[in-house]
Amino acid sequence: MRRIKFKAKRLDGKGWVCGYFYEENGNTYIIENRQKESKLNRNLTYKVDHSTVCQFTGENDMNGNEIYIGDIISNLETGSVVEVAWNDILKRLDCKFLNADTGLKVPFGIFVSRYKRIVVLMSKFDKEK
């Protein structure tokens, strides 16, 4: 079964939170699923910055880290650095190259199936301004 989950930056400044996404009364929340650890745990809800909400792609890097839309990933075999982005025209995930021809895009599914030495570097929202 496919896991649909999200991550976003917490409004309290304490980093990222992963879980279920919902909006209510103009606020955006992520519910962290803590019941997977123990049925006695309560799920925690965090207010998040709506502009940083990223959906899980269903893929992990070579170290087991989850890859989300908006993540900057690197292919260690070729040295390429790409941003995982949603292509609204083609309705698919793409890899936008950041350290090569910036107009070049490759379907995300092809990129992760072809190369096995992929690592998550950061989110585009963690970039220095």
PDB file of C-alpha atoms in Angstrom, residues 25-104:
ATOM      1  CA  ASN A  25      -9.730  27.870   9.320  1.00  0.00           C
ATOM      2  CA  GLY A  26      -6.803  29.289   7.356  1.00  0.00           C
ATOM      3  CA  ASN A  27      -4.201  27.298   9.320  1.00  0.00           C
ATOM      4  CA  THR A  28      -2.031  24.453   8.038  1.00  0.00           C
ATOM      5  CA  TYR A  29      -1.145  21.462  10.214  1.00  0.00           C
ATOM      6  CA  ILE A  30       0.895  18.269  10.129  1.00  0.00           C
ATOM      7  CA  ILE A  31      -0.175  15.463  12.452  1.00  0.00           C
ATOM      8  CA  GLU A  32       2.806  13.391  13.539  1.00  0.00           C
ATOM      9  CA  ASN A  33       1.881   9.718  13.834  1.00  0.00           C
ATOM     10  CA  ARG A  34       3.362   8.604  17.137  1.00  0.00           C
ATOM     11  CA  GLN A  35       1.066   5.597  17.531  1.00  0.00           C
ATOM     12  CA  LYS A  36       3.362   3.530  15.303  1.00  0.00           C
ATOM     13  CA  GLU A  37       5.784   3.552  18.276  1.00  0.00           C
ATOM     14  CA  SER A  38       3.134   2.609  20.830  1.00  0.00           C
ATOM     15  CA  LYS A  39      -0.656   2.463  20.811  1.00  0.00           C
ATOM     16  CA  LEU A  40      -0.569   4.501  24.040  1.00  0.00           C
ATOM     17  CA  ASN A  41       1.090   7.497  22.353  1.00  0.00           C
ATOM     18  CA  ARG A  42      -1.035  10.405  21.227  1.00  0.00           C
ATOM     19  CA  ASN A  43      -0.578  11.822  17.740  1.00  0.00           C
ATOM     20  CA  LEU A  44       0.852  15.334  17.966  1.00  0.00           C
ATOM     21  CA  THR A  45      -0.384  18.213  15.810  1.00  0.00           C
ATOM     22  CA  TYR A  46       1.904  21.053  14.719  1.00  0.00           C
ATOM     23  CA  LYS A  47       1.112  24.307  12.956  1.00  0.00           C
ATOM     24  CA  VAL A  48       3.327  24.552   9.887  1.00  0.00           C
ATOM     25  CA  ASP A  49       4.314  27.068   7.232  1.00  0.00           C
ATOM     26  CA  HIS A  50       1.956  26.235   4.351  1.00  0.00           C
ATOM     27  CA  SER A  51       4.541  27.308   1.751  1.00  0.00           C
ATOM     28  CA  THR A  52       6.924  24.521   2.889  1.00  0.00           C
ATOM     29  CA  VAL A  53       4.519  21.558   2.680  1.00  0.00           C
ATOM     30  CA  CYS A  54       6.177  18.754   0.664  1.00  0.00           C
ATOM     31  CA  GLN A  55       4.639  15.409  -0.335  1.00  0.00           C
ATOM     32  CA  PHE A  56       6.531  12.115   0.025  1.00  0.00           C
ATOM     33  CA  THR A  57       7.499  10.627  -3.371  1.00  0.00           C
ATOM     34  CA  GLY A  58       7.358   7.017  -2.194  1.00  0.00           C
ATOM     35  CA  GLU A  59      11.118   6.624  -2.757  1.00  0.00           C
ATOM     36  CA  ASN A  60      14.087   6.562  -0.395  1.00  0.00           C
ATOM     37  CA  ASP A  61      17.722   7.446  -0.991  1.00  0.00           C
ATOM     38  CA  MET A  62      20.580   4.946  -0.602  1.00  0.00           C
ATOM     39  CA  ASN A  63      20.727   5.692   3.154  1.00  0.00           C
ATOM     40  CA  GLY A  64      17.008   5.063   3.691  1.00  0.00           C
ATOM     41  CA  ASN A  65      16.062   8.763   3.907  1.00  0.00           C
ATOM     42  CA  GLU A  66      12.669   9.553   2.419  1.00  0.00           C
ATOM     43  CA  ILE A  67      12.643  11.736  -0.697  1.00  0.00           C
ATOM     44  CA  TYR A  68      10.036  14.519  -0.804  1.00  0.00           C
ATOM     45  CA  ILE A  69       8.986  16.948  -3.507  1.00  0.00           C
ATOM     46  CA  GLY A  70      11.199  19.991  -3.027  1.00  0.00           C
ATOM     47  CA  ASP A  71      14.215  17.976  -1.907  1.00  0.00           C
ATOM     48  CA  ILE A  72      17.620  18.591  -3.445  1.00  0.00           C
ATOM     49  CA  ILE A  73      19.190  15.224  -4.217  1.00  0.00           C
ATOM     50  CA  SER A  74      22.531  14.180  -5.671  1.00  0.00           C
ATOM     51  CA  ASN A  75      23.469  11.276  -7.880  1.00  0.00           C
ATOM     52  CA  LEU A  76      26.861  10.189  -6.546  1.00  0.00           C
ATOM     53  CA  GLU A  77      27.614   8.246  -9.749  1.00  0.00           C
ATOM     54  CA  THR A  78      27.425  11.290 -12.045  1.00  0.00           C
ATOM     55  CA  GLY A  79      27.773  14.173  -9.575  1.00  0.00           C
ATOM     56  CA  SER A  80      24.504  15.709 -10.745  1.00  0.00           C
ATOM     57  CA  VAL A  81      22.455  17.760  -8.295  1.00  0.00           C
ATOM     58  CA  VAL A  82      18.712  18.027  -8.936  1.00  0.00           C
ATOM     59  CA  GLU A  83      15.554  19.360  -7.331  1.00  0.00           C
ATOM     60  CA  VAL A  84      12.574  17.013  -7.161  1.00  0.00           C
ATOM     61  CA  ALA A  85       9.649  19.013  -8.556  1.00  0.00           C
ATOM     62  CA  TRP A  86       6.051  18.478  -9.629  1.00  0.00           C
ATOM     63  CA  ASN A  87       5.482  19.082 -13.340  1.00  0.00           C
ATOM     64  CA  ASP A  88       1.924  20.399 -13.485  1.00  0.00           C
ATOM     65  CA  ILE A  89       1.763  20.310 -17.293  1.00  0.00           C
ATOM     66  CA  LEU A  90       2.743  16.638 -17.608  1.00  0.00           C
ATOM     67  CA  LYS A  91       1.292  15.636 -14.184  1.00  0.00           C
ATOM     68  CA  ARG A  92       4.462  13.871 -13.057  1.00  0.00           C
ATOM     69  CA  LEU A  93       7.489  14.276 -10.828  1.00  0.00           C
ATOM     70  CA  ASP A  94      10.580  15.659 -12.544  1.00  0.00           C
ATOM     71  CA  CYS A  95      14.222  16.168 -11.641  1.00  0.00           C
ATOM     72  CA  LYS A  96      15.342  19.717 -12.444  1.00  0.00           C
ATOM     73  CA  PHE A  97      19.112  19.863 -12.843  1.00  0.00           C
ATOM     74  CA  LEU A  98      20.788  22.541 -10.719  1.00  0.00           C
ATOM     75  CA  ASN A  99      24.468  22.055 -11.572  1.00  0.00           C
ATOM     76  CA  ALA A 100      24.157  21.458 -15.317  1.00  0.00           C
ATOM     77  CA  ASP A 101      21.890  22.789 -18.057  1.00  0.00           C
ATOM     78  CA  THR A 102      19.206  24.404 -15.890  1.00  0.00           C
ATOM     79  CA  GLY A 103      16.551  23.801 -18.535  1.00  0.00           C
ATOM     80  CA  LEU A 104      17.107  20.044 -18.426  1.00  0.00           C
TER      81      LEU A 104
END
